Short mmCIF file of C-alpha atoms in Angstrom, two decimals:
data_model
loop_
_atom_site.label_atom_id
_atom_site.label_comp_id
_atom_site.label_asym_id
_atom_site.label_seq_id
_atom_site.Cartn_x
_atom_site.Cartn_y
_atom_site.Cartn_z
CA MET A 1 -4.23 -2.10 32.14
CA GLU A 2 -5.96 0.53 30.87
CA THR A 3 -7.49 1.90 27.75
CA LYS A 4 -6.83 5.67 26.32
CA TYR A 5 -8.56 7.56 23.66
CA LEU A 6 -7.40 10.25 22.00
CA ILE A 7 -9.47 12.48 19.77
CA LEU A 8 -8.18 13.57 17.51
CA LYS A 9 -9.89 16.62 17.01
CA ASN A 10 -9.76 17.85 20.14
CA LYS A 11 -6.12 18.61 19.43
CA PHE A 12 -5.81 19.76 14.94
CA ASP A 13 -8.16 21.90 13.08
CA LYS A 14 -9.12 19.37 10.53
CA ILE A 15 -5.80 18.86 9.77
CA ILE A 16 -2.28 17.68 10.81
CA SER A 17 -0.27 18.76 9.46
CA THR A 18 3.29 18.46 10.91
CA ARG A 19 4.94 15.51 12.67
CA ALA A 20 5.72 17.04 16.02
CA ALA A 21 2.68 17.86 16.03
CA VAL A 22 2.66 14.01 15.73
CA LYS A 23 4.74 13.24 18.30
CA ASN A 24 3.73 15.68 21.09
CA LEU A 25 0.49 13.94 21.16
CA PHE A 26 2.53 10.83 22.06
CA ASP A 27 4.37 12.43 24.83
CA LEU A 28 2.81 9.87 27.54
CA ASN A 29 3.56 7.55 29.52
CA PHE A 30 2.33 3.85 28.20
CA SER A 31 4.21 1.74 30.78
CA THR A 32 -0.04 1.06 32.29
CA LEU A 33 -1.39 0.91 28.40
CA GLU A 34 -3.15 -2.41 27.41
CA GLU A 35 -5.08 -0.66 25.06
CA PHE A 36 -4.80 2.58 22.49
CA ASN A 37 -7.61 3.92 20.80
CA ILE A 38 -7.59 7.28 18.14
CA ASP A 39 -10.27 8.96 17.28
CA PHE A 40 -9.85 10.69 12.99
CA SER A 41 -13.53 12.05 13.27
CA ASP A 42 -13.71 15.27 11.91
CA ILE A 43 -9.74 14.74 10.36
CA VAL A 44 -9.32 15.36 6.44
CA PHE A 45 -5.70 15.56 6.07
CA ILE A 46 -2.51 14.78 7.48
CA SER A 47 0.64 15.20 5.53
CA SER A 48 3.12 12.58 4.89
CA SER A 49 5.53 14.17 7.26
CA ALA A 50 2.53 13.80 10.06
CA ALA A 51 1.53 10.30 8.79
CA HIS A 52 4.94 8.64 8.47
CA GLN A 53 5.33 10.11 12.17
CA LEU A 54 2.44 8.44 13.25
CA VAL A 55 3.20 5.07 11.74
CA MET A 56 6.68 5.06 13.70
CA GLU A 57 4.35 6.51 16.87
CA LEU A 58 2.45 2.67 16.65
CA ARG A 59 5.10 0.62 16.10
CA LYS A 60 6.55 1.56 19.21
CA LEU A 61 3.76 1.40 21.05
CA GLU A 62 2.64 -2.32 19.15
CA SER A 63 6.56 -4.05 20.00
CA LEU A 64 4.85 -3.08 23.60
CA ASP A 65 1.71 -4.78 22.98
CA ILE A 66 -0.44 -2.35 23.35
CA GLU A 67 -3.47 -3.01 21.10
CA VAL A 68 -4.29 0.14 18.60
CA ASN A 69 -7.46 0.99 17.03
CA ILE A 70 -7.74 3.26 14.50
CA LEU A 71 -11.36 5.42 14.73
CA ASN A 72 -13.64 6.79 12.16
CA ILE A 73 -10.36 7.82 9.63
CA ASN A 74 -11.80 8.58 6.16
CA LYS A 75 -10.50 7.60 3.52
CA ASP A 76 -7.84 9.72 2.25
CA VAL A 77 -6.38 10.06 5.72
CA GLN A 78 -5.99 6.02 5.84
CA ARG A 79 -4.39 6.25 1.84
CA MET A 80 -1.35 8.79 3.45
CA ILE A 81 -0.88 6.55 6.77
CA ASN A 82 -0.52 3.19 3.96
#
């Protein structure tokens, strides 16, 4: 089984603004994945639609028994995801 790290600052410039942008992050093969770590370092804003898409994608992973870890998230981004 494998662990995957997604470092969002390598994909976005501090802001995640669209649902499509989030959906594209999860177009991966998760069949061998056991753990998925998402690093929010330097991300200062996520739109409500992007946050909603993220929650939907994370729920899919959890339904596949993949452990999801959110790392280095600031309180404003965390509030939008909650």
